[in-house]
Amino acid sequence: MSDNLEFTQEVQEIARISKALSHPVRVYILQKLSKMNSCCYSGDLIEELPIGRSTLSQHLKELKYAGLIQGEINPPYIKYCINRGNWEKAKKLLDDFLNDNQSGDFSCYETKTVIHS
Amino acid sequence: MSDNLEFTQEVQEIARISKALSHPVRVYILQKLSKMNSCCYSGDLIEELPIGRSTLSQHLKELKYAGLIQGEINPPYIKYCINRGNWEKAKKLLDDFLNDNQSGDFSCYETKTVIHS
DNA sequence: AAAACATTTCGTATATTTGCGAAATAATGA
DNA sequence: TCATTATTTCGCAAATATACGAAATGTTTT
């Protein structure tokens, strides 16, 4: 893809956050961390997931890069938690995106054939 | 990735929907269709986007496959609209995921060094 | 200083995604 | 029927994502 400048900041941000959420392992990690308001060690997670340590590390790195989690050094462990501030921002961004569909009339379902796939 | 059975249906669904939202072109299309409660022809979209027709067609196909839009034959055009039912489902799924972070205490920010990247 | 530990980085292999132009499809209008 | 029109499918190339094991990192304990 070439010309990301054609897209608004908002559109690019939504795509960026969504990409971070686009893998089951990453969703699992975020769900765990956000649902329980808890933190996790990499070693805790690896026991619950069907992937190798280095692969988990990469997923954690991606989530960090996306700003959704943060790691705290707690030797010899690293404790991972949700990055609350960015999590709230992501929440708002996606929420607005998903809910901006209230107004106007429906002009969609007039024609005969509807194709779903 | 091998063993998706390790993940709950919910986790897999969230990842699946997020993947559909993980490209700016697809976010743009969905934003346009959902915000205005409108429908679009492929030809309308191509004029606003920095991609070729066949590429747009693939993105539309992906969104159809994800269930988020539907196409109606309206010869010689195909009119695309949001798939309201699935859009609502996706909304609920992501909303629940993003908002299950209310309870409990914070035990995260005790230790010294915090790494953000 | 060396061993032990949790985790990350590196190198690499494979799979998936993204993109394009050319050809195919399917309906309409001349 | 033949050309036109809108869109999709095909075949391919390039980029990105995913996964792994081995080696590296940094800290604590012995």
PDB file of C-alpha atoms (C1' of nucleotides) in Angstrom, chain B residues 1 41-43 54 57 61 76-78 80, chain D residues 5-11 18-20 28:
ATOM      1  CA  MET B   1      -0.727 -20.887  13.847  1.00  0.00           C
ATOM      2  CA  TYR B  41     -21.241   1.543  -5.707  1.00  0.00           C
ATOM      3  CA  SER B  42     -17.763   0.233  -6.215  1.00  0.00           C
ATOM      4  CA  GLY B  43     -17.346   2.967  -8.808  1.00  0.00           C
ATOM      5  CA  SER B  54      -9.363  -5.077  -8.587  1.00  0.00           C
ATOM      6  CA  SER B  57     -12.906  -5.519  -5.220  1.00  0.00           C
ATOM      7  CA  LYS B  61     -14.940  -9.315  -0.920  1.00  0.00           C
ATOM      8  CA  PRO B  76     -25.039  -2.760 -14.198  1.00  0.00           C
ATOM      9  CA  TYR B  77     -23.944  -1.753 -10.718  1.00  0.00           C
ATOM     10  CA  ILE B  78     -23.558  -3.551  -7.438  1.00  0.00           C
ATOM     11  CA  TYR B  80     -22.945  -2.153  -1.219  1.00  0.00           C
TER      12      TYR B  80
ATOM     13  C1'  DT D   5     -20.367  -0.805 -18.865  1.00  0.00           C
ATOM     14  C1'  DA D   6     -19.392  -2.116 -13.989  1.00  0.00           C
ATOM     15  C1'  DT D   7     -17.355  -5.294 -11.510  1.00  0.00           C
ATOM     16  C1'  DT D   8     -14.918  -9.597 -10.393  1.00  0.00           C
ATOM     17  C1'  DT D   9     -11.590 -13.299 -10.961  1.00  0.00           C
ATOM     18  C1'  DC D  10      -7.006 -14.833 -12.225  1.00  0.00           C
ATOM     19  C1'  DG D  11      -2.103 -14.978 -12.105  1.00  0.00           C
ATOM     20  C1'  DT D  18       3.540 -15.758  12.145  1.00  0.00           C
ATOM     21  C1'  DA D  19       6.182 -19.286  14.063  1.00  0.00           C
ATOM     22  C1'  DC D  20      10.183 -21.727  15.794  1.00  0.00           C
ATOM     23  C1'  DT D  28      19.635 -12.948  41.152  1.00  0.00           C
TER      24       DT D  28
END
